[in-house]
mmCIF file of C-alpha atoms in Angstrom:
data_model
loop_
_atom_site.group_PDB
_atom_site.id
_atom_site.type_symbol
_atom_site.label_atom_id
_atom_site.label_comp_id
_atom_site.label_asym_id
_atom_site.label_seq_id
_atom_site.Cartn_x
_atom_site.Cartn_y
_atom_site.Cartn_z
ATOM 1 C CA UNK A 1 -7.239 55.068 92.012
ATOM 2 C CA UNK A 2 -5.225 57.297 89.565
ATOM 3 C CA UNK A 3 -2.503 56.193 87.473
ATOM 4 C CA UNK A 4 0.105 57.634 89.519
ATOM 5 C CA UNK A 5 -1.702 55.819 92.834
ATOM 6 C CA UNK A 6 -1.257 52.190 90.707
ATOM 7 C CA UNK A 7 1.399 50.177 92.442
ATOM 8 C CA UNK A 8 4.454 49.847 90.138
ATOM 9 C CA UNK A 9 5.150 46.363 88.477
ATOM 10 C CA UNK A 10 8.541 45.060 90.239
ATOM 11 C CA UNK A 11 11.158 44.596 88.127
ATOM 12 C CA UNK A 12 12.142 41.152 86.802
ATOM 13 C CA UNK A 13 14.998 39.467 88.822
ATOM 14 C CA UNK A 14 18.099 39.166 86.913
ATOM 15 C CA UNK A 15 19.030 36.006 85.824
ATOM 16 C CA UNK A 16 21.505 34.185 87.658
ATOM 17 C CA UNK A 17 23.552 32.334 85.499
ATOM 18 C CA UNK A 18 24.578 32.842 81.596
ATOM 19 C CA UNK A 19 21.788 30.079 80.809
ATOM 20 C CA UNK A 20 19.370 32.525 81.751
ATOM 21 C CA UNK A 21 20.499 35.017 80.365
ATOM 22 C CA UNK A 22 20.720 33.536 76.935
ATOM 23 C CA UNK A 23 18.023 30.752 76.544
ATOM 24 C CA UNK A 24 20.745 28.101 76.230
ATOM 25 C CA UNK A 25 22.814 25.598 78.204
ATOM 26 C CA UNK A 26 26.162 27.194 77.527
ATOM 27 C CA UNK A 27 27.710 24.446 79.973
ATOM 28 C CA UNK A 28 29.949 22.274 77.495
ATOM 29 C CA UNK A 29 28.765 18.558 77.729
ATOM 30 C CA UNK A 30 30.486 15.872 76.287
ATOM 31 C CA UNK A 31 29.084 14.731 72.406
ATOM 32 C CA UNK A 32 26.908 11.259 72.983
ATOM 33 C CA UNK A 33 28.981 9.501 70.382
ATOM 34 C CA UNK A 34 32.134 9.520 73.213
ATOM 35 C CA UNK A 35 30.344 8.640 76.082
ATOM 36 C CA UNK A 36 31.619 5.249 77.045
ATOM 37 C CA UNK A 37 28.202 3.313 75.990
ATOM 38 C CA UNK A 38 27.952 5.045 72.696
ATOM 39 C CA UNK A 39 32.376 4.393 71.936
ATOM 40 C CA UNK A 40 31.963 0.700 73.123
ATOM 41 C CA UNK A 41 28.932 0.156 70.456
ATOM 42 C CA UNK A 42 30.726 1.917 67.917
ATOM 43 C CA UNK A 43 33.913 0.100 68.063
ATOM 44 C CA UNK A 44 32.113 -2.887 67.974
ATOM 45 C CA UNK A 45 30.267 -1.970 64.545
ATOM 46 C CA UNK A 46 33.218 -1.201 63.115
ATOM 47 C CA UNK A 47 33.487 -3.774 59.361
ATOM 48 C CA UNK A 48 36.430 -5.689 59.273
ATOM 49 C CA UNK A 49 35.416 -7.140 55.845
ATOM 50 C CA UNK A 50 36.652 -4.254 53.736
ATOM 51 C CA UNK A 51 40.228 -3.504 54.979
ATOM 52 C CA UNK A 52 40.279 -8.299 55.140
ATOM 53 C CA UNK A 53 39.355 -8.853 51.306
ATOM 54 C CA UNK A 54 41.232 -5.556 49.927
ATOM 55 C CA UNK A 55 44.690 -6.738 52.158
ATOM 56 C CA UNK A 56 44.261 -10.146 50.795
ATOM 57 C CA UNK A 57 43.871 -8.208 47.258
ATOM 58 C CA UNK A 58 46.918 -6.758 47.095
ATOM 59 C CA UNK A 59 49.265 -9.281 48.594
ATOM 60 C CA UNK A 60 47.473 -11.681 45.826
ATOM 61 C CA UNK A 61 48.110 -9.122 43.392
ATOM 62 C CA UNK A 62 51.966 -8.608 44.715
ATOM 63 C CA UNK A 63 52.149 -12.356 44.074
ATOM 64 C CA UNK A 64 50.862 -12.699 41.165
ATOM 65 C CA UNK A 65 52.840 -9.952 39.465
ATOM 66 C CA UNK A 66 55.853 -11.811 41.266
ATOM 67 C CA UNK A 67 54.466 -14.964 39.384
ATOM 68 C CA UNK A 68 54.507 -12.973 35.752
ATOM 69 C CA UNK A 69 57.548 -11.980 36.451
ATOM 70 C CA UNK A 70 59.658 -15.089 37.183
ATOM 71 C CA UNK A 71 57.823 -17.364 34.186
ATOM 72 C CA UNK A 72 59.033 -14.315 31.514
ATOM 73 C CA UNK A 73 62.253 -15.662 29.484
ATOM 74 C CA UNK A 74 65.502 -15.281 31.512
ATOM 75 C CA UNK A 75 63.250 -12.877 34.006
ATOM 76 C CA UNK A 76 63.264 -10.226 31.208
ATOM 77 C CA UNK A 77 61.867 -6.413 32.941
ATOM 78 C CA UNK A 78 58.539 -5.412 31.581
ATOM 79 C CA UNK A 79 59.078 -2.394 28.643
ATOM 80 C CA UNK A 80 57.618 -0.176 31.330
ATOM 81 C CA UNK A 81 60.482 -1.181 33.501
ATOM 82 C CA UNK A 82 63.498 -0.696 30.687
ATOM 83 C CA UNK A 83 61.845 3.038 29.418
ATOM 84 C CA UNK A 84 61.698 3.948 33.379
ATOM 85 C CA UNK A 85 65.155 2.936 33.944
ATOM 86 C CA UNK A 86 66.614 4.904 30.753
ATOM 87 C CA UNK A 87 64.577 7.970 31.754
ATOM 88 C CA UNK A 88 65.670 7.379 35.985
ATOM 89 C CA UNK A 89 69.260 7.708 34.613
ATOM 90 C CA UNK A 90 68.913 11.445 33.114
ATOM 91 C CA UNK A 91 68.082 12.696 36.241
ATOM 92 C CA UNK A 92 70.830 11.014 37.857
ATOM 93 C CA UNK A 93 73.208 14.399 39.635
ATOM 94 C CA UNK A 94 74.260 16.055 42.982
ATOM 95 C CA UNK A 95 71.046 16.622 44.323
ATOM 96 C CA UNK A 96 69.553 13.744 43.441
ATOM 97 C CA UNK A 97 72.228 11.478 44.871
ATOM 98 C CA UNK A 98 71.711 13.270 48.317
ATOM 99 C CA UNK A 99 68.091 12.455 48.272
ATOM 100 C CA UNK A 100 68.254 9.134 46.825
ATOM 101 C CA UNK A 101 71.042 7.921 49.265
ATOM 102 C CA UNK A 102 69.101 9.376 52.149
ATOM 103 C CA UNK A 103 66.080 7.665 51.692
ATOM 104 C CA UNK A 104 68.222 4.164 51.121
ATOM 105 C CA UNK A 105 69.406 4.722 54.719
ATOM 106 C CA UNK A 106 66.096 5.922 56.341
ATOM 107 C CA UNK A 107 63.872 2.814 54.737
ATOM 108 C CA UNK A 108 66.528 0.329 54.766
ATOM 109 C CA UNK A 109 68.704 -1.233 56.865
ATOM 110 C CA UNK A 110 69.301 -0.789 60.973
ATOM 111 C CA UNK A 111 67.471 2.335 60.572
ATOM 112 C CA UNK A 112 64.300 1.200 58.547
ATOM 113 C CA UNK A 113 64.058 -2.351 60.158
ATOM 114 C CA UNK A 114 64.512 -1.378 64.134
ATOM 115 C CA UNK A 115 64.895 1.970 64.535
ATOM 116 C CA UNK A 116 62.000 3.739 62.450
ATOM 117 C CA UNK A 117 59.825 1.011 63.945
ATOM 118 C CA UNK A 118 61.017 1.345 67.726
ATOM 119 C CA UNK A 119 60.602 5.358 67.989
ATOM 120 C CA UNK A 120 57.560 5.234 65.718
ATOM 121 C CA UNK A 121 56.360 2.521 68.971
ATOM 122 C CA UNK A 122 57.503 4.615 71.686
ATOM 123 C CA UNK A 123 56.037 7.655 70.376
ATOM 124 C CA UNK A 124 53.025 6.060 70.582
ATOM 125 C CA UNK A 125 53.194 4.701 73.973
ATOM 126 C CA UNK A 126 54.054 8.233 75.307
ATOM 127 C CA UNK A 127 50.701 9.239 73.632
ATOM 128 C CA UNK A 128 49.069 6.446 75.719
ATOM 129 C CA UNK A 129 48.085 4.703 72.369
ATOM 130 C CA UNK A 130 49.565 1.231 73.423
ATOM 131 C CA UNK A 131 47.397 -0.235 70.999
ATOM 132 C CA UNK A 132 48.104 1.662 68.077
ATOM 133 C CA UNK A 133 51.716 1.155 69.184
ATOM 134 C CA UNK A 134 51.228 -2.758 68.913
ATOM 135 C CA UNK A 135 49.515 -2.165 65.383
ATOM 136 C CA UNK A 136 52.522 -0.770 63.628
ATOM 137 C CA UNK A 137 55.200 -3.248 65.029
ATOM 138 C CA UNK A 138 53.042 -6.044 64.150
ATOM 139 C CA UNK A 139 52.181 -4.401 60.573
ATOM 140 C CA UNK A 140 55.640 -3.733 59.918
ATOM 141 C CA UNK A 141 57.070 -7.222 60.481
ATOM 142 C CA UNK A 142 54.473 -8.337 58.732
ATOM 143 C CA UNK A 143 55.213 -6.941 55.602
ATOM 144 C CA UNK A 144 59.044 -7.538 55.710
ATOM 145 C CA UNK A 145 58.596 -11.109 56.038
ATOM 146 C CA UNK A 146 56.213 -11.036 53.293
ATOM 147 C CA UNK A 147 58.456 -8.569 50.921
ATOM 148 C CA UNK A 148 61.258 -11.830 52.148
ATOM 149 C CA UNK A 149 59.315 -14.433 51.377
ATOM 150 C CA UNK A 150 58.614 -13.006 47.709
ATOM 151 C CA UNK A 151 62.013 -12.246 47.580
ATOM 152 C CA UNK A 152 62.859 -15.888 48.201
ATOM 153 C CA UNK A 153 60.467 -17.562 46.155
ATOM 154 C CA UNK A 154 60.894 -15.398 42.754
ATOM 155 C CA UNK A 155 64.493 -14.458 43.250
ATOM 156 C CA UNK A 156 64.628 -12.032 40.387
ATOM 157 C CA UNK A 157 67.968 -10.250 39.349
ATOM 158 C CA UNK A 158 68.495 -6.807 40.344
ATOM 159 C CA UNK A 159 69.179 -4.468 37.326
ATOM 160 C CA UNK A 160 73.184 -4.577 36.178
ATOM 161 C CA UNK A 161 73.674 -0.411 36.954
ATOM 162 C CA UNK A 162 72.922 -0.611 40.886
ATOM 163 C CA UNK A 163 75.074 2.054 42.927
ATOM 164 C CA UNK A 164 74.159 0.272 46.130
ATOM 165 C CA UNK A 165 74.520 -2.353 48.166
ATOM 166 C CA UNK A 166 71.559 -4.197 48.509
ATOM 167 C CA UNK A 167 70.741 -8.517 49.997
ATOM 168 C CA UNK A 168 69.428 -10.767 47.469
ATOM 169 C CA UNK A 169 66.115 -10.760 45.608
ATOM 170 C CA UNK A 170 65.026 -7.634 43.664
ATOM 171 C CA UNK A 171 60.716 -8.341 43.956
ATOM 172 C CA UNK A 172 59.450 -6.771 45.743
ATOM 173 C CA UNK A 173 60.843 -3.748 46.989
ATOM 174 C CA UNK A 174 61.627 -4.020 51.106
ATOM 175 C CA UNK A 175 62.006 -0.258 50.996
ATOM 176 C CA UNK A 176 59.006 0.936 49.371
ATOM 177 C CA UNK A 177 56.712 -2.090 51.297
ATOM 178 C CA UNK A 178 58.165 -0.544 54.352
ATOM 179 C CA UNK A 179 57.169 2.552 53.336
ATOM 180 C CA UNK A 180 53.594 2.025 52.692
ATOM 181 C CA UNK A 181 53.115 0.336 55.476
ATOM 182 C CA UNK A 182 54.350 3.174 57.665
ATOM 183 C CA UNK A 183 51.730 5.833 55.261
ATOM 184 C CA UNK A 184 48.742 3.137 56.078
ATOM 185 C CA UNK A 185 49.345 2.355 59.593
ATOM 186 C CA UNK A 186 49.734 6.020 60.212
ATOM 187 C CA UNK A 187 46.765 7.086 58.633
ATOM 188 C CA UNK A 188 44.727 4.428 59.931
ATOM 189 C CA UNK A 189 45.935 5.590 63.278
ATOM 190 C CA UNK A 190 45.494 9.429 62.449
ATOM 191 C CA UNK A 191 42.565 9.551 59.903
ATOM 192 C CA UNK A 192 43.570 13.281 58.750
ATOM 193 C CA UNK A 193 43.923 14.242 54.996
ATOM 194 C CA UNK A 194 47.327 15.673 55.521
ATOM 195 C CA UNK A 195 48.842 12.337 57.130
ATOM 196 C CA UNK A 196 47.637 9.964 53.881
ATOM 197 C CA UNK A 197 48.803 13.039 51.624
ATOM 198 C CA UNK A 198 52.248 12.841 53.352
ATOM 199 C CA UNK A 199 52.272 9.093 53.209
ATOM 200 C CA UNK A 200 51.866 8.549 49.960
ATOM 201 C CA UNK A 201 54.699 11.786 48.984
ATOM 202 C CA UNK A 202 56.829 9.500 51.370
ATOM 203 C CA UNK A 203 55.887 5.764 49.629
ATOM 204 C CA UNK A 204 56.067 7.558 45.897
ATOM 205 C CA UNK A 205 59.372 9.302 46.981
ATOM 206 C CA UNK A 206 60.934 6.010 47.889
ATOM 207 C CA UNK A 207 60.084 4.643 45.062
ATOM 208 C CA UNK A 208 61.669 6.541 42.549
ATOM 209 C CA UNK A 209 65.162 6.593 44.991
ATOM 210 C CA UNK A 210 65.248 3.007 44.579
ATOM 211 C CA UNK A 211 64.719 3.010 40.725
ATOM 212 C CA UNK A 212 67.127 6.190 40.638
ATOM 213 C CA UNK A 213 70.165 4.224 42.749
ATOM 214 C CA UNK A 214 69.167 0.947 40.367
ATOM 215 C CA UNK A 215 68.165 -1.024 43.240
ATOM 216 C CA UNK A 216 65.031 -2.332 41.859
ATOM 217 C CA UNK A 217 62.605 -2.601 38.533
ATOM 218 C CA UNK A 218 59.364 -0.089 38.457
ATOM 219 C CA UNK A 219 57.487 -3.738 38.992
ATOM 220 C CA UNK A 220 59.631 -4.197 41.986
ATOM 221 C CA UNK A 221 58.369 -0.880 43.679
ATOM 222 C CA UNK A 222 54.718 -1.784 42.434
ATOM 223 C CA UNK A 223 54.806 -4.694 44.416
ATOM 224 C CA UNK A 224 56.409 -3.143 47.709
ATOM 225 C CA UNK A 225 53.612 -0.726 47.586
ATOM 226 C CA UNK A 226 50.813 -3.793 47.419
ATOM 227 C CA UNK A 227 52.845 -5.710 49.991
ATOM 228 C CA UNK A 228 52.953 -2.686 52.249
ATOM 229 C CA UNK A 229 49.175 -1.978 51.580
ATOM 230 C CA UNK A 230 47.906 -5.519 51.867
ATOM 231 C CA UNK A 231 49.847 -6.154 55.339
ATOM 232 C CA UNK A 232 49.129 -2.742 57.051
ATOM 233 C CA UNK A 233 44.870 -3.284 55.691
ATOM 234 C CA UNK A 234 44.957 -6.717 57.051
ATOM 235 C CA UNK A 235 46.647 -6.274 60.600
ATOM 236 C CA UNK A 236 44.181 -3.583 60.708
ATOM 237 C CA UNK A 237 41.202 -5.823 60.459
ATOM 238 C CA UNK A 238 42.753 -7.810 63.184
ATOM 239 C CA UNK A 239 43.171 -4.942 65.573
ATOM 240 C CA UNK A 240 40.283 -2.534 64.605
ATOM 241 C CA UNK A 241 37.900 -3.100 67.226
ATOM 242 C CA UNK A 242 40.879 -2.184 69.999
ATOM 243 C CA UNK A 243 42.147 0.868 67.846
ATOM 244 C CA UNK A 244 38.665 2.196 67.249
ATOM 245 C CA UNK A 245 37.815 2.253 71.211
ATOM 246 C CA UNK A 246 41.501 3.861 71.809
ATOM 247 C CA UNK A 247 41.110 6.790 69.226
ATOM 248 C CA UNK A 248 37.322 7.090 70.694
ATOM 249 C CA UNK A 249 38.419 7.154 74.389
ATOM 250 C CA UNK A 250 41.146 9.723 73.177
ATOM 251 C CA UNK A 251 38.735 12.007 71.948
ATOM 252 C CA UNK A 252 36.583 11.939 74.750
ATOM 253 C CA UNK A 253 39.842 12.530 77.009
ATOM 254 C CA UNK A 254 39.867 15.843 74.823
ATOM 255 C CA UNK A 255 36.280 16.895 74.665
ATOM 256 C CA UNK A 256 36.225 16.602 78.231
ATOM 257 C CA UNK A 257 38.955 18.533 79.198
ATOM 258 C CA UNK A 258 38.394 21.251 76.465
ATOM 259 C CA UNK A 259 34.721 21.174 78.362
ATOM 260 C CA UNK A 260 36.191 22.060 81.479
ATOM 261 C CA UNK A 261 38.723 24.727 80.383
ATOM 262 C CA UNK A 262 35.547 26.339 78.896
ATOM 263 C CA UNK A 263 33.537 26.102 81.677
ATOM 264 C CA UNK A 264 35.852 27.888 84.121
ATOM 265 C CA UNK A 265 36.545 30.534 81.460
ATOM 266 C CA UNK A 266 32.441 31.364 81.598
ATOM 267 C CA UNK A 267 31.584 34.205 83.860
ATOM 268 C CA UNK A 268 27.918 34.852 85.166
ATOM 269 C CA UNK A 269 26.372 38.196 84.316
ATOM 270 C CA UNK A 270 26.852 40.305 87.700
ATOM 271 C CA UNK A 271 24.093 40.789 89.626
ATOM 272 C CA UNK A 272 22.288 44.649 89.817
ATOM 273 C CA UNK A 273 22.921 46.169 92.658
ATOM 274 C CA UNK A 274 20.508 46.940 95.467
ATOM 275 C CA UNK A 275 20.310 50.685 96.069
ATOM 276 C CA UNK A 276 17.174 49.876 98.526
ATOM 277 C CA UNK A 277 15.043 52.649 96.870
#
């Protein structure tokens, strides 16, 4: 038989899908960590002990400065507080008014007790994260009746050049532990970078309104900011197994729907046509 008489080898059959084509399963699969097994287990491990022992830390700490505070002579400001205070006052202008009284309305008030809370809530609900939802209500009243119950039990004077109205007690700060509680409990709830950075803008910000309009000591905004730490870190504790298998089942929600999208947007390679030769 001569090489033109040896039967020719067929050709190979296309392949019929893009996994043949390319050696890999390009069907998008859901990642094992959110299947519901592997997000049950997982919210389960979550450690409560961190977020229990550093909440309890910084209410202690709140208190304890409180304590300091109320035994000095006549309830005397730190030096810290008095140098702040002078330097607050320079600034004092048109601009920083504007700011300054805007922030006293937004953390304070009808507006920083029920209303910041309630849409923050609602928000949430419409984002079917009920249990994030009940998180920050319960974190917030949490920290305002701990910011009242300091308030209550030290009683210290507000400084003599306040341009606001404010209720009694000047430790701790009800507008900047309001404020840090709403920077935790959001970050807890959406662990990106950019939420803590704005958080923290937003706590700091508040802070130095409040010393600005003479509504409170430096101190007083030190201990908002543990009081707002400390309650957000330990109503965390309490609802971080719930909060962990909501943000998982979320995600899965999303992988699985971004899985699907993908797969109807992958089309086969087309099949050679038959010319029957």
């Amino acid at each position: 038989m001569t090489e033109r008489d040896e039967p020719a080898t067929p050709p190979a059959e296309a392949p019929d899908t893009a996994q043949e084509a390319t050696g890999h399963d390009t069907t998008p699969t859901v990642s094992d960590d959110l299947r519901p097994e592997q997000r049950e287990a997982k919210a389960q491990r979550l450690g409560r002990r961190v977020p229990i022992v550093s909440g309890i830390s910084a209410v202690i700490a709140a208190a304890l400065l409180g304590l300091v505070v109320s035994v000095r002579s006549g309830d005397l400001p730190f030096e810290f507080d008095e140098e702040w205070a002078e330097d607050v006052l320079e600034f004092r202008g048109p601009v920083g008014d504007v700011v300054s009284y805007f922030m006293n309305a937004l953390g304070g008030g009808v507006v920083g007790v029920l209303v910041v809370p309630i849409v923050t809530a609602v928000a949430l609900l419409l984002a079917r994260r009920k249990w994030a939802a009940l998180y920050f209500v319960v974190a917030s009243a949490v920290s305002a009746g701990v910011v009242q119950l300091l308030k209550n039990l030290f009683g210290r004077a507000r400084p003599e050049d306040i341009i606001v109205l404010s209720d009694f007690g000047s430790f701790p700060s009800g507008h900047v532990a309001n404020a840090a509680t709403i920077a935790v409990t959001l970050g807890i709830i959406f662990p990106f970078a950019w939420v803590w950075v704005l958080g923290a803008a937003y706590t700091l910000l508040m802070a130095a309104s409040r010393t600005y309009l003479g509504a409170h000591w430096l101190s007083d905004t030190i201990g908002g900011i543990l009081v707002g730490v400390g309650a957000a870190l330990l109503m965390w504790a309490a609802f971080a197994a719930p909060l962990e298998r909501e943000r998982l089942q979320r995600l899965a929600e999303v992988s699985a729907r971004n899985a699907e999208r993908a797969q109807a947007n992958i089309t086969p390679p087309a099949r050679p046509r038959d010319t029957g030769e």
